[in-house]
Short mmCIF file of C-alpha atoms and ligand atoms in Angstrom, two decimals:
data_model
loop_
_atom_site.label_atom_id
_atom_site.label_comp_id
_atom_site.label_asym_id
_atom_site.label_seq_id
_atom_site.Cartn_x
_atom_site.Cartn_y
_atom_site.Cartn_z
CA UNK A 1223 -0.27 0.38 0.07
CA UNK A 1224 1.44 3.69 -1.06
CA UNK A 1225 0.93 5.75 2.42
CA UNK A 1226 1.02 10.04 1.54
CA UNK A 1227 1.84 11.67 3.78
CA UNK A 1228 0.35 15.72 4.39
CA UNK A 1229 2.37 18.03 6.07
CA UNK A 1230 0.19 20.01 7.75
CA UNK A 1231 0.72 23.48 10.14
CA UNK A 1232 -2.69 24.74 9.60
CA UNK A 1233 -5.81 22.45 9.57
CA UNK A 1234 -7.72 26.55 7.89
CA UNK A 1235 -5.15 26.42 4.23
CA UNK A 1236 -4.78 22.77 4.15
CA UNK A 1237 -8.98 21.79 3.52
CA UNK A 1238 -8.08 20.54 0.68
CA UNK A 1239 -6.12 17.42 2.21
CA UNK A 1240 -8.29 17.02 5.71
CA UNK A 1241 -11.24 16.68 2.74
CA UNK A 1242 -9.70 13.65 1.62
CA UNK A 1243 -8.42 12.38 4.47
CA UNK A 1244 -11.88 12.05 6.53
CA UNK A 1245 -12.70 11.12 2.43
CA UNK A 1246 -10.29 8.01 2.83
CA UNK A 1247 -11.67 7.62 6.62
CA UNK A 1248 -15.18 7.05 4.64
CA UNK A 1249 -14.43 4.84 2.27
CA UNK A 1250 -12.96 2.69 5.83
CA UNK A 1251 -9.57 3.37 4.89
CA UNK A 1252 -6.17 4.72 7.89
CA UNK A 1253 -5.28 7.61 8.92
CA UNK A 1254 -3.00 8.76 11.23
CA UNK A 1255 -3.36 12.59 12.78
CA UNK A 1256 -1.94 13.94 15.83
CA UNK A 1257 -3.15 14.71 19.37
CA UNK A 1258 -1.81 16.07 21.93
CA UNK A 1259 -1.56 12.79 23.19
CA UNK A 1260 0.48 11.42 20.99
CA UNK A 1261 -0.21 10.48 17.08
CA UNK A 1262 -3.79 8.24 16.68
CA UNK A 1263 -3.97 5.81 13.87
CA UNK A 1264 -7.60 6.52 12.45
CA UNK A 1265 -10.67 4.86 10.83
CA UNK A 1266 -14.48 4.20 10.76
CA UNK A 1267 -15.28 3.56 14.61
CA UNK A 1268 -19.05 3.19 13.24
CA UNK A 1269 -17.28 0.10 10.94
CA UNK A 1270 -16.06 -3.35 11.75
CA UNK A 1271 -14.55 -4.04 8.20
CA UNK A 1272 -12.63 -0.74 9.56
CA UNK A 1273 -10.84 -1.88 13.11
CA UNK A 1274 -9.62 -4.70 10.97
CA UNK A 1275 -7.71 -2.77 9.58
CA UNK A 1276 -5.94 -0.72 12.71
CA UNK A 1277 -6.33 -3.85 14.31
CA UNK A 1278 -3.79 -5.77 11.43
CA UNK A 1279 -1.91 -2.32 11.03
CA UNK A 1280 -1.19 -2.12 13.83
CA UNK A 1281 -0.25 -5.58 14.60
CA UNK A 1282 -2.94 -5.20 17.48
CA UNK A 1283 -4.72 -8.65 19.36
CA UNK A 1284 -8.62 -7.37 18.50
CA UNK A 1285 -9.35 -8.03 22.09
CA UNK A 1286 -7.96 -5.08 23.18
CA UNK A 1287 -10.15 -1.86 22.37
CA UNK A 1288 -10.35 1.06 20.84
CA UNK A 1289 -10.59 4.74 21.67
CA UNK A 1290 -13.33 6.93 19.28
CA UNK A 1291 -12.37 10.24 18.73
CA UNK A 1292 -15.36 12.94 18.13
CA UNK A 1293 -15.23 16.50 17.78
CA UNK A 1294 -17.28 17.52 20.72
CA UNK A 1295 -17.87 16.03 24.08
CA UNK A 1296 -21.96 16.16 22.82
CA UNK A 1297 -20.53 13.64 20.35
CA UNK A 1298 -21.18 10.95 22.73
CA UNK A 1299 -24.41 10.78 22.97
CA UNK A 1300 -25.36 9.36 19.97
CA UNK A 1301 -22.31 6.40 20.33
CA UNK A 1302 -22.64 5.56 24.31
CA UNK A 1303 -25.61 5.87 27.33
CA UNK A 1304 -23.79 8.75 29.08
CA UNK A 1305 -25.26 11.09 32.11
CA UNK A 1306 -24.53 14.13 34.86
CA UNK A 1307 -21.32 13.25 35.91
CA UNK A 1308 -19.92 12.86 32.00
CA UNK A 1309 -21.14 15.84 31.19
CA UNK A 1310 -19.45 17.45 34.31
CA UNK A 1311 -16.27 15.45 33.59
CA UNK A 1312 -17.13 17.20 29.53
CA UNK A 1313 -17.34 20.59 31.27
CA UNK A 1314 -13.65 20.22 33.39
CA UNK A 1315 -11.48 18.44 31.13
CA UNK A 1316 -12.80 18.28 27.34
CA UNK A 1317 -12.25 19.09 25.13
CA UNK A 1318 -8.87 17.98 25.95
CA UNK A 1319 -6.24 14.15 27.16
CA UNK A 1320 -9.64 12.42 28.89
CA UNK A 1321 -10.94 9.49 28.00
CA UNK A 1322 -14.35 8.82 29.62
CA UNK A 1323 -15.70 4.67 29.36
CA UNK A 1324 -19.25 4.37 28.70
CA UNK A 1325 -21.91 2.23 28.20
CA UNK A 1326 -22.15 1.47 23.96
CA UNK A 1327 -25.17 1.17 21.42
CA UNK A 1328 -26.20 -0.31 19.65
CA UNK A 1329 -24.39 1.17 16.43
CA UNK A 1330 -21.58 0.92 17.74
CA UNK A 1331 -19.23 -3.00 16.65
CA UNK A 1332 -18.54 -4.74 19.20
CA UNK A 1333 -15.55 -5.32 16.63
CA UNK A 1334 -14.76 -1.87 17.86
CA UNK A 1335 -15.29 -2.09 21.49
CA UNK A 1336 -13.08 -6.17 21.34
CA UNK A 1337 -16.53 -7.74 22.27
CA UNK A 1338 -17.09 -5.66 25.53
CA UNK A 1339 -20.35 -3.55 26.20
CA UNK A 1340 -18.80 0.39 27.26
CA UNK A 1341 -17.05 1.64 24.18
CA UNK A 1342 -14.20 4.72 25.35
CA UNK A 1343 -15.44 8.45 23.89
CA UNK A 1344 -12.47 10.76 23.85
CA UNK A 1345 -12.52 15.03 22.26
CA UNK A 1346 -9.25 15.64 21.74
CA UNK A 1347 -7.95 19.04 22.03
CA UNK A 1348 -5.16 19.44 18.37
CA UNK A 1349 -6.58 22.02 16.02
CA UNK A 1350 -5.45 19.53 13.14
CA UNK A 1351 -7.63 16.50 14.53
CA UNK A 1352 -10.92 19.10 15.27
CA UNK A 1353 -10.50 19.75 11.95
CA UNK A 1354 -10.55 16.06 10.14
CA UNK A 1355 -13.37 15.85 12.90
CA UNK A 1356 -15.40 18.18 12.04
CA UNK A 1357 -15.06 17.48 8.63
CA UNK A 1358 -15.87 13.25 9.58
CA UNK A 1359 -19.49 12.25 10.24
CA UNK A 1360 -18.39 8.77 12.24
CA UNK A 1361 -16.96 9.14 15.55
CA UNK A 1362 -13.39 8.15 14.37
CA UNK A 1363 -11.75 5.12 15.52
CA UNK A 1364 -7.97 5.94 16.60
CA UNK A 1365 -5.63 3.40 19.06
CA UNK A 1366 -2.35 5.04 19.24
CA UNK A 1367 -0.28 4.78 15.53
CA UNK A 1368 2.72 1.85 16.85
CA UNK A 1369 2.86 -1.13 16.03
CA UNK A 1370 1.72 -3.02 19.25
CA UNK A 1371 4.51 -3.82 21.08
CA UNK A 1372 6.00 0.05 20.59
CA UNK A 1373 6.58 2.97 22.78
CA UNK A 1374 3.26 5.72 21.34
CA UNK A 1375 4.31 7.50 19.27
CA UNK A 1376 4.43 11.47 19.86
CA UNK A 1377 6.39 13.44 16.01
CA UNK A 1378 5.58 12.23 12.65
CA UNK A 1379 8.94 10.22 11.89
CA UNK A 1380 8.32 7.42 14.85
CA UNK A 1381 4.84 6.91 12.60
CA UNK A 1382 6.87 6.44 9.40
CA UNK A 1383 8.93 4.82 10.92
CA UNK A 1384 6.14 1.72 11.85
CA UNK A 1385 3.63 1.81 9.67
CA UNK A 1386 4.67 3.79 6.67
CA UNK A 1387 3.17 0.89 3.70
CA UNK A 1388 0.14 -0.38 6.53
CA UNK A 1389 -2.10 2.85 6.33
CA UNK A 1390 -3.54 5.28 3.10
CA UNK A 1391 -2.22 8.65 5.60
CA UNK A 1392 -0.39 9.60 7.70
CA UNK A 1393 -0.90 13.28 8.53
CA UNK A 1394 2.80 15.25 10.16
CA UNK A 1395 1.30 18.32 12.62
CA UNK A 1396 4.65 18.51 15.02
CA UNK A 1397 5.53 16.68 18.26
CA UNK A 1398 2.90 16.38 20.89
CA UNK A 1399 2.34 18.34 23.39
CA UNK A 1400 2.04 16.17 26.71
CA UNK A 1401 3.73 13.24 25.49
CA UNK A 1402 1.78 10.42 27.42
CA UNK A 1403 -1.58 9.30 26.03
CA UNK A 1404 -5.22 9.90 26.99
CA UNK A 1405 -6.01 9.15 31.19
CA UNK A 1406 -9.16 6.45 30.66
CA UNK A 1407 -11.70 6.51 33.42
CA UNK A 1408 -15.32 4.32 33.76
CA UNK A 1409 -18.24 5.39 35.45
CA UNK A 1410 -19.58 3.22 37.77
CA UNK A 1411 -21.57 2.88 40.73
CA UNK A 1412 -22.55 1.06 43.32
CA UNK A 1413 -24.80 1.37 46.77
CA UNK A 1414 -23.08 4.67 48.42
CA UNK A 1415 -23.03 6.22 44.47
CA UNK A 1416 -21.23 7.17 41.39
CA UNK A 1417 -17.60 6.91 41.49
CA UNK A 1418 -14.47 6.97 39.22
CA UNK A 1419 -12.02 3.69 37.83
CA UNK A 1420 -8.82 5.62 36.95
CA UNK A 1421 -8.38 2.21 34.33
CA UNK A 1422 -4.97 4.32 32.83
CA UNK A 1423 -3.65 7.10 34.54
CA UNK A 1424 -2.46 10.23 31.68
CA UNK A 1425 -2.32 14.02 31.66
CA UNK A 1426 -5.86 14.39 33.70
CA UNK A 1427 -4.10 13.78 36.90
CA UNK A 1428 -6.29 11.66 39.73
CA UNK A 1429 -6.85 15.07 42.40
CA UNK A 1430 -8.27 16.58 38.81
CA UNK A 1431 -10.58 13.82 38.79
CA UNK A 1432 -11.18 14.30 41.98
CA UNK A 1433 -12.65 17.70 42.48
CA UNK A 1434 -15.20 16.70 39.41
CA UNK A 1435 -16.09 13.22 41.45
CA UNK A 1436 -14.70 12.86 45.01
CA UNK A 1437 -15.03 9.08 44.75
CA UNK A 1438 -11.80 8.05 42.43
CA UNK A 1439 -10.32 4.07 43.18
CA UNK A 1440 -6.60 2.82 41.37
CA UNK A 1441 -7.74 0.37 39.18
CA UNK A 1442 -4.47 -2.12 40.32
CA UNK A 1443 -3.30 -2.40 37.28
CA UNK A 1444 -2.71 0.67 36.97
CA UNK A 1445 0.56 0.53 39.99
CA UNK A 1446 1.70 -3.22 39.78
CA UNK A 1447 2.14 -6.58 37.43
CA UNK A 1448 -1.62 -8.57 37.72
CA UNK A 1449 -0.75 -12.01 38.63
CA UNK A 1450 -0.93 -14.82 36.74
CA UNK A 1451 -4.61 -15.67 35.33
CA UNK A 1452 -6.22 -11.88 37.05
CA UNK A 1453 -8.00 -10.77 34.39
CA UNK A 1454 -6.60 -6.70 34.19
CA UNK A 1455 -10.35 -4.22 34.35
CA UNK A 1456 -9.03 -2.73 31.28
CA UNK A 1457 -7.94 -5.54 29.20
CA UNK A 1458 -5.05 -3.20 27.20
CA UNK A 1459 -3.23 -3.36 30.34
CA UNK A 1460 -2.67 -7.07 30.12
CA UNK A 1461 0.33 -6.33 27.32
CA UNK A 1462 3.63 -6.08 27.54
CA UNK A 1463 4.09 -2.83 26.32
CA UNK A 1464 6.28 0.07 25.19
CA UNK A 1465 9.27 -2.75 26.20
CA UNK A 1466 12.44 -0.70 24.38
CA UNK A 1467 14.55 -4.15 22.62
CA UNK A 1468 17.10 -3.06 24.82
CA UNK A 1469 16.22 -4.36 27.99
CA UNK A 1470 15.23 -1.04 30.51
CA UNK A 1471 15.56 -1.29 34.33
CA UNK A 1472 14.85 1.36 36.98
CA UNK A 1473 16.58 2.35 39.61
CA UNK A 1474 14.85 3.50 42.37
CA UNK A 1475 17.31 5.15 45.87
CA UNK A 1476 18.37 8.38 47.02
CA UNK A 1477 19.75 11.25 44.03
CA UNK A 1478 22.97 10.71 45.09
CA UNK A 1479 22.90 6.87 45.54
CA UNK A 1480 21.53 6.43 42.68
CA UNK A 1481 23.90 8.64 40.83
CA UNK A 1482 26.77 6.78 42.10
CA UNK A 1483 25.10 3.75 40.82
CA UNK A 1484 25.29 4.91 37.62
CA UNK A 1485 28.28 5.97 37.29
CA UNK A 1486 30.18 2.94 38.53
CA UNK A 1487 27.86 1.39 35.52
CA UNK A 1488 29.14 3.71 32.85
CA UNK A 1489 32.91 3.11 34.40
CA UNK A 1490 31.67 -0.91 33.44
CA UNK A 1491 29.08 -1.72 30.92
CA UNK A 1492 28.09 0.19 27.82
CA UNK A 1493 24.59 1.53 29.76
CA UNK A 1494 22.04 4.41 28.36
CA UNK A 1495 20.92 6.20 30.84
CA UNK A 1496 17.59 8.45 30.61
CA UNK A 1497 19.02 10.96 33.36
CA UNK A 1498 18.52 14.30 34.89
CA UNK A 1499 19.17 17.56 33.47
CA UNK A 1500 21.12 18.31 37.19
CA UNK A 1501 22.98 14.64 36.21
CA UNK A 1502 24.50 15.90 32.65
CA UNK A 1503 28.07 16.78 35.24
CA UNK A 1504 28.40 14.19 36.58
CA UNK A 1505 28.02 11.20 34.34
CA UNK A 1506 30.35 10.65 29.98
CA UNK A 1507 28.45 12.17 27.42
CA UNK A 1508 27.86 9.09 25.53
CA UNK A 1509 24.37 7.13 25.42
CA UNK A 1510 23.01 9.70 27.17
CA UNK A 1511 19.62 11.06 27.18
CA UNK A 1512 18.26 13.63 29.24
CA UNK A 1513 14.67 14.19 29.78
CA UNK A 1514 14.59 16.41 31.56
CA UNK A 1515 14.80 18.33 35.37
CA UNK A 1516 13.36 16.40 37.96
CA UNK A 1517 10.72 17.84 39.04
CA UNK A 1518 9.65 18.80 35.64
CA UNK A 1519 7.20 16.37 34.95
CA UNK A 1520 5.18 18.46 32.19
CA UNK A 1521 9.41 17.94 30.11
CA UNK A 1522 9.29 13.65 31.47
CA UNK A 1523 6.27 12.98 30.12
CA UNK A 1524 7.04 15.14 26.96
CA UNK A 1525 10.17 13.36 26.55
CA UNK A 1526 10.15 9.77 27.04
CA UNK A 1527 8.83 7.69 24.33
CA UNK A 1528 11.00 9.86 21.71
CA UNK A 1529 13.58 8.62 24.53
CA UNK A 1530 12.75 5.01 24.68
CA UNK A 1531 12.90 4.71 20.97
CA UNK A 1532 16.31 6.73 20.47
CA UNK A 1533 17.75 5.45 23.62
CA UNK A 1534 17.21 1.71 21.75
CA UNK A 1535 19.02 2.49 19.30
CA UNK A 1536 22.44 2.44 20.68
CA UNK A 1537 23.25 -0.93 20.26
CA UNK A 1538 23.78 -0.85 24.80
CA UNK A 1539 24.03 -3.87 26.72
CA UNK A 1540 21.03 -2.36 29.54
CA UNK A 1541 18.96 0.77 28.93
CA UNK A 1542 19.26 2.63 33.17
CA UNK A 1543 16.55 5.60 34.03
CA UNK A 1544 15.03 6.43 37.15
CA UNK A 1545 12.01 5.88 38.86
CA UNK A 1546 9.79 8.78 39.02
CA UNK A 1547 7.30 9.92 42.01
CA UNK A 1548 4.01 7.58 41.67
CA UNK A 1549 1.51 11.02 42.32
CA UNK A 1550 0.17 13.34 39.98
CA UNK A 1551 1.68 13.45 36.65
CA UNK A 1552 4.52 10.86 38.04
CA UNK A 1553 1.30 7.94 38.54
CA UNK A 1554 1.14 8.52 34.68
CA UNK A 1555 4.79 8.42 34.21
CA UNK A 1556 5.44 6.16 36.92
CA UNK A 1557 2.25 3.34 34.80
CA UNK A 1558 4.12 3.71 31.11
CA UNK A 1559 7.60 2.87 33.10
CA UNK A 1560 7.23 -0.35 35.06
CA UNK A 1561 6.01 -1.09 31.36
CA UNK A 1562 8.76 -0.63 29.48
CA UNK A 1563 10.73 -2.10 31.86
CA UNK A 1564 8.86 -5.30 32.92
CA UNK A 1565 8.54 -4.25 36.41
CA UNK A 1566 12.27 -4.41 36.64
CA UNK A 1567 12.81 -2.45 39.80
CA UNK A 1568 15.38 -2.61 40.72
CA UNK A 1569 17.14 -1.08 44.42
CA UNK A 1570 20.51 1.02 44.82
P1 AMP B 2180 -4.19 2.81 23.11
O1 AMP B 2180 -5.76 3.06 22.35
O2 AMP B 2180 -3.19 2.36 23.02
O3 AMP B 2180 -4.26 3.81 23.55
O4 AMP B 2180 -5.30 2.58 23.95
C1 AMP B 2180 -7.05 2.19 24.25
C2 AMP B 2180 -6.76 1.22 25.64
O5 AMP B 2180 -8.03 2.23 26.16
C3 AMP B 2180 -7.11 -0.48 25.59
O6 AMP B 2180 -6.03 -0.74 26.03
C4 AMP B 2180 -7.97 0.17 26.72
O7 AMP B 2180 -6.19 -0.60 27.78
C5 AMP B 2180 -8.43 1.61 27.07
N1 AMP B 2180 -9.94 0.77 27.20
C6 AMP B 2180 -10.65 1.21 25.43
N2 AMP B 2180 -11.57 1.20 25.03
C7 AMP B 2180 -12.28 0.07 26.46
C8 AMP B 2180 -13.69 -0.38 27.18
N3 AMP B 2180 -14.64 -0.32 26.92
N4 AMP B 2180 -12.66 -0.73 28.99
C9 AMP B 2180 -12.13 -1.03 29.55
N5 AMP B 2180 -10.77 -0.15 29.53
C10 AMP B 2180 -10.53 0.45 28.07
MG1 MG B 2181 -0.85 1.62 22.41
#
């Protein structure tokens, strides 16, 4: 398949390209588009065939559900059963990096939802994604636009490396702002009323969610490795994710102890290091990948996936990174990094 690449900086002047991309989606084709979180691999969310094509292009198991993207939060009512809590979340966080899992309506095929009776809905806050979705009279199902098992793409070059020849169109809209996938919550209810289950942490933090809904329960798979045979609440959580080819080890210890450990390792073996900016003067420059300042989690989130891809190209025998603190935006970093490291944490 020939893949067309459209480079778009301003959606207002790229109307022709966006109409062409929407027409490709309408006919059942695949279009990669930029969002504020990561790039998405889009197909018609109401077409079982398009969902199958998405799974095939990514090499992703078809029981791993897709998120459908809409241009306005109110569009969710066409595809899912919403309610008062959904509307409060939408007013606070949409458009933006929040995905809400809701009971699905019949017109959404099971192929899109991985066989579930629920559907995940998101309204992205990116001018190109918004402009594309407005051209579509259907929701766009889109997982991250990487080959299954690779880090999510945050620039078009990553997408081109993974999916060239496997999709119809790639829209290059520059770097993704946030760099980590959306926060996913499920709306739940028990005898004490409504609550949110956090299925995947992201840029909308637990504290921010708590401002809209007092009770936020973190699903066990967010922080821990599930035991054999244990079923995750969110199917995607069972797969090994973002795994670099070089084994990644997360270091847990005081800043001084971690630095001393890294210096010793650099003297003894070839290692790639995702380090803090403050550590640069104390380490050898070779295969060093600065993720940002120690306390700048926003920059770390923005850089993580890109640097994992870069560090993986070094051919080192091991890759080291700091174990992030699991709160605020750190929870999202922690969740992605323990998956990339296949839960390998070394105390130093
Ligand atoms: P991605 O599209 O790569 O960002 O991954 C989407 C993830 O959203 C899946 O792997 C699931 O973990 C989660 N997800 C999507 N739909 C549902 C759903 N209906 N119920 C629970 N989790 C979902
Ligand atoms: Mg993904």
